[in-house]
């Protein structure tokens, strides 16, 4: 396999494009329009500049990597890609539309994958032309830094499709874990209840935002506290995944904390809007409560 298609040039899609190009694949990067795809590539270019400045990468390596990323206006150029990964907005109807369109140009041997963090793979595969060649590949943010890919088989996914992902994941230098097509797979099944519990603790006045984060960061040796991490992931995303866990299992232990719902209702989605549990408008994040 020489080329990979990436659909969605946001934070996840751009990260996937970057690590794929670093592994030597030619990458077709698409988004709603060419301008957005090009903006995704420009973001990768900036990230590479930082690596060059820190002497983690030579200018030559960075230029070679960038030259492998081709922003495209539509899916047609992806017809020769051995693997197409969808990393678009986490909304089922958007993803289904993408699979229907891209399915028209998907090569006869090619694999179609979704980076969904919470939508069942078997259900999504129904919008693809061939569910045997459909699979979940769940990356983590920031993609260039995080070493893991969760691999999720749908009911019909073939062994050959899993092999394609294993070869690809190994080329990227990522560790792969295999999860069944169960709500939240592995990481979010464990992570979202932790974040949600931190929100309950905050709402019940157990401790301040800062102290909850410091306690977990230093007491558990996590790189960031749960409320900082929630802001990093996006509070809307955390709420959405928690709701998926609740509705698909019916287990009340997954009910979202009222304070998480409140912040989302306020539009305080976290870092991407500069306000969540912390205010990011200044140089140092300041707790909002
Ligand atoms: N792209 C590339 N490199 C990045 C980066 C990015 N966006 N962000 C940070 N880095 C690199 C830095 O260059 C730095 O590299 P060196 O050590 O080689 O210099 C390294 O990562 C550490 O970065 P910083 O010093 O700037 O900051 P930090 O030490 O605070 O680390 C962090 C930042 C890597 C984000 C760290 O805090 C962390 O690992 N946090 C937890 C992240 C996490 O849990 N992600 C998973 C979220 S869940 C998810 O994604 C799935 C889902 O479905 C919701």
mmCIF file of C-alpha atoms and ligand atoms in Angstrom:
data_model
loop_
_atom_site.group_PDB
_atom_site.id
_atom_site.type_symbol
_atom_site.label_atom_id
_atom_site.label_comp_id
_atom_site.label_asym_id
_atom_site.label_seq_id
_atom_site.Cartn_x
_atom_site.Cartn_y
_atom_site.Cartn_z
ATOM 1 C CA UNK A 1 0.000 0.000 0.000
ATOM 2 C CA UNK A 2 1.469 3.359 -1.053
ATOM 3 C CA UNK A 3 -1.224 5.876 -0.389
ATOM 4 C CA UNK A 4 -3.752 6.694 2.291
ATOM 5 C CA UNK A 5 -6.806 8.932 2.112
ATOM 6 C CA UNK A 6 -7.761 11.007 5.145
ATOM 7 C CA UNK A 7 -11.211 12.602 5.281
ATOM 8 C CA UNK A 8 -11.421 15.517 7.711
ATOM 9 C CA UNK A 9 -8.523 17.943 8.135
ATOM 10 C CA UNK A 10 -9.303 19.009 11.711
ATOM 11 C CA UNK A 11 -7.128 18.176 14.706
ATOM 12 C CA UNK A 12 -7.519 14.381 14.406
ATOM 13 C CA UNK A 13 -7.468 14.182 10.598
ATOM 14 C CA UNK A 14 -4.417 16.440 10.340
ATOM 15 C CA UNK A 15 -2.654 14.377 13.007
ATOM 16 C CA UNK A 16 -3.442 11.143 11.140
ATOM 17 C CA UNK A 17 -2.224 12.714 7.877
ATOM 18 C CA UNK A 18 1.003 13.803 9.587
ATOM 19 C CA UNK A 19 1.877 10.413 11.071
ATOM 20 C CA UNK A 20 0.895 8.613 7.842
ATOM 21 C CA UNK A 21 3.182 10.867 5.790
ATOM 22 C CA UNK A 22 5.937 10.403 8.385
ATOM 23 C CA UNK A 23 5.623 6.646 7.805
ATOM 24 C CA UNK A 24 6.206 7.201 4.077
ATOM 25 C CA UNK A 25 2.662 7.029 2.707
ATOM 26 C CA UNK A 26 1.381 9.499 0.149
ATOM 27 C CA UNK A 27 -1.620 11.140 1.827
ATOM 28 C CA UNK A 28 -4.700 12.609 0.142
ATOM 29 C CA UNK A 29 -6.229 15.010 2.657
ATOM 30 C CA UNK A 30 -9.798 16.198 2.147
ATOM 31 C CA UNK A 31 -12.350 18.286 4.008
ATOM 32 C CA UNK A 32 -15.569 20.111 3.109
ATOM 33 C CA UNK A 33 -13.595 22.119 0.544
ATOM 34 C CA UNK A 34 -10.050 22.506 -0.719
ATOM 35 C CA UNK A 35 -9.476 25.589 1.429
ATOM 36 C CA UNK A 36 -10.148 23.628 4.641
ATOM 37 C CA UNK A 37 -7.928 20.764 3.464
ATOM 38 C CA UNK A 38 -5.147 23.261 2.741
ATOM 39 C CA UNK A 39 -5.641 24.862 6.163
ATOM 40 C CA UNK A 40 -5.178 21.386 7.688
ATOM 41 C CA UNK A 41 -1.893 21.015 5.820
ATOM 42 C CA UNK A 42 -0.809 24.506 6.932
ATOM 43 C CA UNK A 43 -1.396 23.431 10.561
ATOM 44 C CA UNK A 44 0.802 20.359 10.021
ATOM 45 C CA UNK A 45 3.464 22.603 8.514
ATOM 46 C CA UNK A 46 3.451 24.745 11.689
ATOM 47 C CA UNK A 47 3.717 21.648 13.914
ATOM 48 C CA UNK A 48 6.704 20.488 11.850
ATOM 49 C CA UNK A 49 8.335 23.926 12.133
ATOM 50 C CA UNK A 50 8.208 23.524 15.914
ATOM 51 C CA UNK A 51 9.854 20.097 15.653
ATOM 52 C CA UNK A 52 12.577 21.548 13.389
ATOM 53 C CA UNK A 53 13.140 24.457 15.813
ATOM 54 C CA UNK A 54 13.533 21.940 18.671
ATOM 55 C CA UNK A 55 15.967 19.950 16.483
ATOM 56 C CA UNK A 56 13.692 16.894 16.627
ATOM 57 C CA UNK A 57 13.541 16.820 12.834
ATOM 58 C CA UNK A 58 15.706 18.237 10.047
ATOM 59 C CA UNK A 59 14.292 20.849 7.666
ATOM 60 C CA UNK A 60 14.793 18.349 4.856
ATOM 61 C CA UNK A 61 12.778 15.629 6.640
ATOM 62 C CA UNK A 62 9.988 18.102 7.382
ATOM 63 C CA UNK A 63 9.854 19.233 3.727
ATOM 64 C CA UNK A 64 9.797 15.622 2.487
ATOM 65 C CA UNK A 65 7.000 14.771 4.919
ATOM 66 C CA UNK A 66 4.957 17.800 3.822
ATOM 67 C CA UNK A 67 5.479 17.013 0.135
ATOM 68 C CA UNK A 68 3.711 13.675 0.712
ATOM 69 C CA UNK A 69 0.512 15.411 1.869
ATOM 70 C CA UNK A 70 -1.777 16.384 -0.994
ATOM 71 C CA UNK A 71 -4.871 18.435 -0.102
ATOM 72 C CA UNK A 72 -7.703 17.427 -2.445
ATOM 73 C CA UNK A 73 -11.023 19.044 -3.315
ATOM 74 C CA UNK A 74 -12.983 15.784 -3.647
ATOM 75 C CA UNK A 75 -12.625 12.020 -3.156
ATOM 76 C CA UNK A 76 -11.726 11.043 -6.758
ATOM 77 C CA UNK A 77 -7.921 11.139 -6.248
ATOM 78 C CA UNK A 78 -8.360 8.637 -3.370
ATOM 79 C CA UNK A 79 -9.377 5.912 -5.854
ATOM 80 C CA UNK A 80 -5.823 4.505 -5.722
ATOM 81 C CA UNK A 81 -5.547 4.626 -1.893
ATOM 82 C CA UNK A 82 -5.236 1.253 -0.166
ATOM 83 C CA UNK A 83 -6.777 2.709 2.987
ATOM 84 C CA UNK A 84 -9.172 5.601 3.514
ATOM 85 C CA UNK A 85 -9.638 6.868 7.068
ATOM 86 C CA UNK A 86 -12.599 9.046 7.969
ATOM 87 C CA UNK A 87 -11.908 11.528 10.769
ATOM 88 C CA UNK A 88 -14.817 13.919 10.269
ATOM 89 C CA UNK A 89 -17.210 15.409 12.802
ATOM 90 C CA UNK A 90 -18.539 12.859 15.303
ATOM 91 C CA UNK A 91 -22.079 12.833 13.908
ATOM 92 C CA UNK A 92 -23.491 9.632 12.501
ATOM 93 C CA UNK A 93 -25.424 11.183 9.609
ATOM 94 C CA UNK A 94 -22.311 13.094 8.463
ATOM 95 C CA UNK A 95 -20.182 9.954 8.578
ATOM 96 C CA UNK A 96 -22.798 7.866 6.739
ATOM 97 C CA UNK A 97 -22.960 10.448 3.923
ATOM 98 C CA UNK A 98 -19.168 10.386 3.643
ATOM 99 C CA UNK A 99 -19.080 6.570 3.422
ATOM 100 C CA UNK A 100 -21.772 6.585 0.745
ATOM 101 C CA UNK A 101 -19.859 9.135 -1.386
ATOM 102 C CA UNK A 102 -16.374 7.748 -0.863
ATOM 103 C CA UNK A 103 -17.732 4.226 -1.376
ATOM 104 C CA UNK A 104 -18.282 5.107 -5.047
ATOM 105 C CA UNK A 105 -14.541 5.535 -5.681
ATOM 106 C CA UNK A 106 -13.162 3.020 -3.128
ATOM 107 C CA UNK A 107 -10.735 0.593 -4.835
ATOM 108 C CA UNK A 108 -11.778 -3.086 -5.038
ATOM 109 C CA UNK A 109 -9.191 -4.150 -2.446
ATOM 110 C CA UNK A 110 -9.153 -0.952 -0.392
ATOM 111 C CA UNK A 111 -10.136 -0.667 3.257
ATOM 112 C CA UNK A 112 -12.445 2.030 4.627
ATOM 113 C CA UNK A 113 -11.890 2.956 8.279
ATOM 114 C CA UNK A 114 -13.510 5.294 10.769
ATOM 115 C CA UNK A 115 -11.792 7.132 13.604
ATOM 116 C CA UNK A 116 -15.091 7.327 15.494
ATOM 117 C CA UNK A 117 -14.751 7.342 19.272
ATOM 118 C CA UNK A 118 -18.282 6.228 20.058
ATOM 119 C CA UNK A 119 -20.451 5.205 17.097
ATOM 120 C CA UNK A 120 -20.840 1.413 16.615
ATOM 121 C CA UNK A 121 -18.651 0.159 13.754
ATOM 122 C CA UNK A 122 -21.141 -2.497 12.641
ATOM 123 C CA UNK A 123 -23.839 0.141 12.238
ATOM 124 C CA UNK A 124 -21.537 2.546 10.355
ATOM 125 C CA UNK A 125 -20.364 -0.267 8.073
ATOM 126 C CA UNK A 126 -23.876 -0.457 6.641
ATOM 127 C CA UNK A 127 -23.247 2.836 4.826
ATOM 128 C CA UNK A 128 -20.069 1.455 3.201
ATOM 129 C CA UNK A 129 -20.044 -0.549 -0.029
ATOM 130 C CA UNK A 130 -18.476 -3.619 1.618
ATOM 131 C CA UNK A 131 -18.726 -4.175 5.422
ATOM 132 C CA UNK A 132 -16.003 -6.875 5.209
ATOM 133 C CA UNK A 133 -13.571 -4.057 4.306
ATOM 134 C CA UNK A 134 -14.810 -1.661 6.993
ATOM 135 C CA UNK A 135 -13.100 -1.212 10.393
ATOM 136 C CA UNK A 136 -12.649 1.185 13.332
ATOM 137 C CA UNK A 137 -9.206 2.737 13.878
ATOM 138 C CA UNK A 138 -9.351 4.994 16.901
ATOM 139 C CA UNK A 139 -6.427 7.408 17.309
ATOM 140 C CA UNK A 140 -5.769 9.623 20.337
ATOM 141 C CA UNK A 141 -5.131 13.334 20.578
ATOM 142 C CA UNK A 142 -2.452 14.636 19.977
ATOM 143 C CA UNK A 143 -1.995 11.937 17.325
ATOM 144 C CA UNK A 144 1.758 12.470 16.758
ATOM 145 C CA UNK A 145 2.417 12.073 20.508
ATOM 146 C CA UNK A 146 -0.018 9.350 21.582
ATOM 147 C CA UNK A 147 1.273 5.823 20.948
ATOM 148 C CA UNK A 148 -2.019 3.954 20.716
ATOM 149 C CA UNK A 149 -4.541 2.855 18.098
ATOM 150 C CA UNK A 150 -7.691 0.993 19.155
ATOM 151 C CA UNK A 151 -8.694 -1.431 16.394
ATOM 152 C CA UNK A 152 -12.399 -2.276 16.335
ATOM 153 C CA UNK A 153 -13.887 -4.978 14.133
ATOM 154 C CA UNK A 154 -17.473 -4.769 12.973
ATOM 155 C CA UNK A 155 -19.444 -7.994 12.811
ATOM 156 C CA UNK A 156 -18.520 -8.529 9.146
ATOM 157 C CA UNK A 157 -14.924 -7.167 9.176
ATOM 158 C CA UNK A 158 -12.587 -9.688 7.503
ATOM 159 C CA UNK A 159 -9.224 -10.935 8.790
ATOM 160 C CA UNK A 160 -7.648 -9.429 5.658
ATOM 161 C CA UNK A 161 -8.945 -5.988 6.649
ATOM 162 C CA UNK A 162 -7.476 -6.344 10.150
ATOM 163 C CA UNK A 163 -4.121 -7.297 8.529
ATOM 164 C CA UNK A 164 -4.131 -4.110 6.441
ATOM 165 C CA UNK A 165 -4.559 -2.052 9.624
ATOM 166 C CA UNK A 166 -1.889 -4.049 11.452
ATOM 167 C CA UNK A 167 0.631 -3.346 8.680
ATOM 168 C CA UNK A 168 -0.351 0.329 8.598
ATOM 169 C CA UNK A 169 -0.282 0.756 12.409
ATOM 170 C CA UNK A 170 3.123 -0.951 12.610
ATOM 171 C CA UNK A 171 4.489 1.408 9.916
ATOM 172 C CA UNK A 172 3.298 4.332 12.071
ATOM 173 C CA UNK A 173 5.058 2.853 15.103
ATOM 174 C CA UNK A 174 1.815 2.751 17.102
ATOM 175 C CA UNK A 175 0.830 0.079 19.602
ATOM 176 C CA UNK A 176 -2.472 -1.536 18.651
ATOM 177 C CA UNK A 177 -5.104 -2.930 20.975
ATOM 178 C CA UNK A 178 -8.210 -4.810 19.893
ATOM 179 C CA UNK A 179 -11.613 -3.883 21.217
ATOM 180 C CA UNK A 180 -14.992 -5.376 20.511
ATOM 181 C CA UNK A 181 -17.604 -3.145 18.954
ATOM 182 C CA UNK A 182 -18.885 -2.179 22.412
ATOM 183 C CA UNK A 183 -19.827 1.353 23.593
ATOM 184 C CA UNK A 184 -16.737 3.507 24.190
ATOM 185 C CA UNK A 185 -14.444 0.627 23.155
ATOM 186 C CA UNK A 186 -11.702 0.447 25.850
ATOM 187 C CA UNK A 187 -10.257 3.897 26.507
ATOM 188 C CA UNK A 188 -13.443 5.952 26.553
ATOM 189 C CA UNK A 189 -15.271 3.254 28.536
ATOM 190 C CA UNK A 190 -12.713 3.819 31.298
ATOM 191 C CA UNK A 191 -11.866 7.488 30.758
ATOM 192 C CA UNK A 192 -15.319 9.065 30.468
ATOM 193 C CA UNK A 193 -16.577 7.753 33.840
ATOM 194 C CA UNK A 194 -13.395 9.184 35.414
ATOM 195 C CA UNK A 195 -13.941 12.609 33.841
ATOM 196 C CA UNK A 196 -17.654 12.456 34.694
ATOM 197 C CA UNK A 197 -16.857 11.551 38.312
ATOM 198 C CA UNK A 198 -14.468 14.510 38.532
ATOM 199 C CA UNK A 199 -17.398 16.683 37.340
ATOM 200 C CA UNK A 200 -19.673 15.197 40.029
ATOM 201 C CA UNK A 201 -16.975 15.874 42.636
ATOM 202 C CA UNK A 202 -16.732 19.487 41.459
ATOM 203 C CA UNK A 203 -20.507 19.921 41.438
ATOM 204 C CA UNK A 204 -20.831 18.463 44.928
ATOM 205 C CA UNK A 205 -18.167 20.821 46.248
ATOM 206 C CA UNK A 206 -15.650 18.090 47.108
ATOM 207 C CA UNK A 207 -12.802 20.325 45.931
ATOM 208 C CA UNK A 208 -11.937 23.159 43.546
ATOM 209 C CA UNK A 209 -11.184 22.690 39.840
ATOM 210 C CA UNK A 210 -7.498 23.262 40.494
ATOM 211 C CA UNK A 211 -7.333 20.816 43.436
ATOM 212 C CA UNK A 212 -9.235 18.043 41.647
ATOM 213 C CA UNK A 213 -6.779 18.334 38.747
ATOM 214 C CA UNK A 214 -3.684 18.600 40.934
ATOM 215 C CA UNK A 215 -4.833 15.619 43.036
ATOM 216 C CA UNK A 216 -5.232 13.371 40.012
ATOM 217 C CA UNK A 217 -2.176 14.682 38.183
ATOM 218 C CA UNK A 218 0.221 14.207 41.102
ATOM 219 C CA UNK A 219 -1.655 11.506 43.016
ATOM 220 C CA UNK A 220 -2.155 9.263 39.993
ATOM 221 C CA UNK A 221 0.786 10.423 37.890
ATOM 222 C CA UNK A 222 -1.466 11.377 34.979
ATOM 223 C CA UNK A 223 -0.040 13.922 32.508
ATOM 224 C CA UNK A 224 -3.013 16.244 33.110
ATOM 225 C CA UNK A 225 -5.893 16.325 35.596
ATOM 226 C CA UNK A 226 -9.358 15.093 34.478
ATOM 227 C CA UNK A 227 -10.924 18.560 34.140
ATOM 228 C CA UNK A 228 -7.971 19.864 32.111
ATOM 229 C CA UNK A 229 -8.204 16.721 29.982
ATOM 230 C CA UNK A 230 -11.955 17.240 29.532
ATOM 231 C CA UNK A 231 -11.247 20.777 28.268
ATOM 232 C CA UNK A 232 -8.563 19.342 25.978
ATOM 233 C CA UNK A 233 -10.917 16.718 24.500
ATOM 234 C CA UNK A 234 -13.910 19.113 24.398
ATOM 235 C CA UNK A 235 -16.700 19.097 26.973
ATOM 236 C CA UNK A 236 -19.292 18.625 24.210
ATOM 237 C CA UNK A 237 -17.435 15.503 23.058
ATOM 238 C CA UNK A 238 -17.147 14.193 26.639
ATOM 239 C CA UNK A 239 -20.882 14.701 27.167
ATOM 240 C CA UNK A 240 -21.727 13.072 23.852
ATOM 241 C CA UNK A 241 -19.620 9.972 24.565
ATOM 242 C CA UNK A 242 -20.982 9.727 28.124
ATOM 243 C CA UNK A 243 -24.519 9.858 26.718
ATOM 244 C CA UNK A 244 -23.645 7.104 24.235
ATOM 245 C CA UNK A 245 -22.417 4.971 27.162
ATOM 246 C CA UNK A 246 -25.637 5.695 29.063
ATOM 247 C CA UNK A 247 -28.122 5.098 26.257
ATOM 248 C CA UNK A 248 -26.425 2.060 24.764
ATOM 249 C CA UNK A 249 -25.961 0.243 28.087
ATOM 250 C CA UNK A 250 -28.940 1.682 29.988
ATOM 251 C CA UNK A 251 -26.681 1.645 33.048
ATOM 252 C CA UNK A 252 -27.338 4.711 35.285
ATOM 253 C CA UNK A 253 -23.702 4.698 36.418
ATOM 254 C CA UNK A 254 -22.993 6.531 33.138
ATOM 255 C CA UNK A 255 -25.472 9.395 33.739
ATOM 256 C CA UNK A 256 -23.732 12.692 32.919
ATOM 257 C CA UNK A 257 -22.911 15.032 35.796
ATOM 258 C CA UNK A 258 -25.205 18.101 35.856
ATOM 259 C CA UNK A 259 -22.215 20.457 35.835
ATOM 260 C CA UNK A 260 -20.886 18.885 32.640
ATOM 261 C CA UNK A 261 -24.274 19.411 31.002
ATOM 262 C CA UNK A 262 -24.376 23.006 32.294
ATOM 263 C CA UNK A 263 -20.983 23.889 30.823
ATOM 264 C CA UNK A 264 -21.998 22.420 27.467
ATOM 265 C CA UNK A 265 -25.315 24.321 27.562
ATOM 266 C CA UNK A 266 -23.297 27.511 28.160
ATOM 267 C CA UNK A 267 -21.194 26.759 25.081
ATOM 268 C CA UNK A 268 -18.115 26.437 27.322
ATOM 269 C CA UNK A 269 -16.724 23.517 25.336
ATOM 270 C CA UNK A 270 -13.113 23.764 26.552
ATOM 271 C CA UNK A 271 -9.896 24.781 24.875
ATOM 272 C CA UNK A 272 -11.264 25.037 21.364
ATOM 273 C CA UNK A 273 -13.506 27.962 22.416
ATOM 274 C CA UNK A 274 -10.972 29.222 25.005
ATOM 275 C CA UNK A 275 -13.362 28.526 27.876
ATOM 276 C CA UNK A 276 -14.323 25.392 29.731
ATOM 277 C CA UNK A 277 -13.363 24.459 33.274
ATOM 278 C CA UNK A 278 -10.534 26.905 32.640
ATOM 279 C CA UNK A 279 -10.407 30.246 30.847
ATOM 280 C CA UNK A 280 -7.702 30.087 28.156
ATOM 281 C CA UNK A 281 -7.892 33.687 26.986
ATOM 282 C CA UNK A 282 -4.778 34.757 28.900
ATOM 283 C CA UNK A 283 -1.299 33.279 28.981
ATOM 284 C CA UNK A 284 -2.017 30.964 31.908
ATOM 285 C CA UNK A 285 -5.305 29.023 32.143
ATOM 286 C CA UNK A 286 -7.451 30.266 35.040
ATOM 287 C CA UNK A 287 -10.227 28.132 36.653
ATOM 288 C CA UNK A 288 -13.733 29.378 35.826
ATOM 289 C CA UNK A 289 -15.122 28.533 39.294
HETATM 290 N N1 LIG B 1 1.488 17.729 18.117
HETATM 291 C C1 LIG B 1 2.732 17.244 18.150
HETATM 292 N N2 LIG B 1 3.485 17.180 19.267
HETATM 293 C C2 LIG B 1 2.935 17.650 20.403
HETATM 294 C C3 LIG B 1 1.638 18.191 20.453
HETATM 295 C C4 LIG B 1 0.905 18.218 19.247
HETATM 296 N N3 LIG B 1 -0.342 18.687 19.194
HETATM 297 N N4 LIG B 1 1.379 18.552 21.726
HETATM 298 C C5 LIG B 1 2.477 18.277 22.435
HETATM 299 N N5 LIG B 1 3.407 17.719 21.645
HETATM 300 C C6 LIG B 1 4.713 17.211 22.031
HETATM 301 C C7 LIG B 1 5.653 18.343 22.365
HETATM 302 O O1 LIG B 1 6.353 18.773 21.217
HETATM 303 C C8 LIG B 1 6.564 17.707 23.379
HETATM 304 O O2 LIG B 1 7.563 16.962 22.729
HETATM 305 P P1 LIG B 1 9.036 16.794 23.393
HETATM 306 O O3 LIG B 1 8.814 16.270 24.783
HETATM 307 O O4 LIG B 1 9.682 15.809 22.475
HETATM 308 O O5 LIG B 1 9.622 18.152 23.368
HETATM 309 C C9 LIG B 1 5.677 16.705 24.113
HETATM 310 O O6 LIG B 1 4.565 16.451 23.223
HETATM 311 C C10 LIG B 1 5.206 17.246 25.407
HETATM 312 O O7 LIG B 1 4.508 18.459 25.153
HETATM 313 P P2 LIG B 1 4.587 19.762 26.047
HETATM 314 O O8 LIG B 1 5.895 19.836 26.765
HETATM 315 O O9 LIG B 1 4.144 20.940 25.254
HETATM 316 O O10 LIG B 1 3.409 19.593 27.060
HETATM 317 P P3 LIG B 1 3.124 18.464 28.078
HETATM 318 O O11 LIG B 1 4.364 17.816 28.584
HETATM 319 O O12 LIG B 1 2.180 19.098 29.015
HETATM 320 O O13 LIG B 1 2.346 17.374 27.207
HETATM 321 C C11 LIG B 1 0.440 16.387 26.279
HETATM 322 C C12 LIG B 1 1.198 17.678 26.475
HETATM 323 C C13 LIG B 1 1.223 15.470 25.353
HETATM 324 C C14 LIG B 1 -0.873 16.777 25.601
HETATM 325 C C15 LIG B 1 0.230 15.691 27.674
HETATM 326 O O14 LIG B 1 -0.294 16.608 28.588
HETATM 327 C C16 LIG B 1 -0.687 14.496 27.595
HETATM 328 O O15 LIG B 1 -0.264 13.419 27.208
HETATM 329 N N6 LIG B 1 -1.950 14.670 28.009
HETATM 330 C C17 LIG B 1 -2.967 13.620 27.955
HETATM 331 C C18 LIG B 1 -3.469 13.493 26.568
HETATM 332 C C19 LIG B 1 -4.522 12.446 26.463
HETATM 333 O O16 LIG B 1 -4.924 11.783 27.402
HETATM 334 N N7 LIG B 1 -5.012 12.279 25.218
HETATM 335 C C20 LIG B 1 -6.067 11.330 24.948
HETATM 336 C C21 LIG B 1 -7.379 12.038 24.986
HETATM 337 S S1 LIG B 1 -8.679 10.905 24.679
HETATM 338 C C22 LIG B 1 -8.790 10.859 23.014
HETATM 339 O O17 LIG B 1 -8.079 11.477 22.273
HETATM 340 C C23 LIG B 1 -9.791 9.935 22.466
HETATM 341 C C24 LIG B 1 -11.186 10.266 22.521
HETATM 342 O O18 LIG B 1 -11.954 9.568 21.844
HETATM 343 C C25 LIG B 1 -11.774 11.323 23.334
#
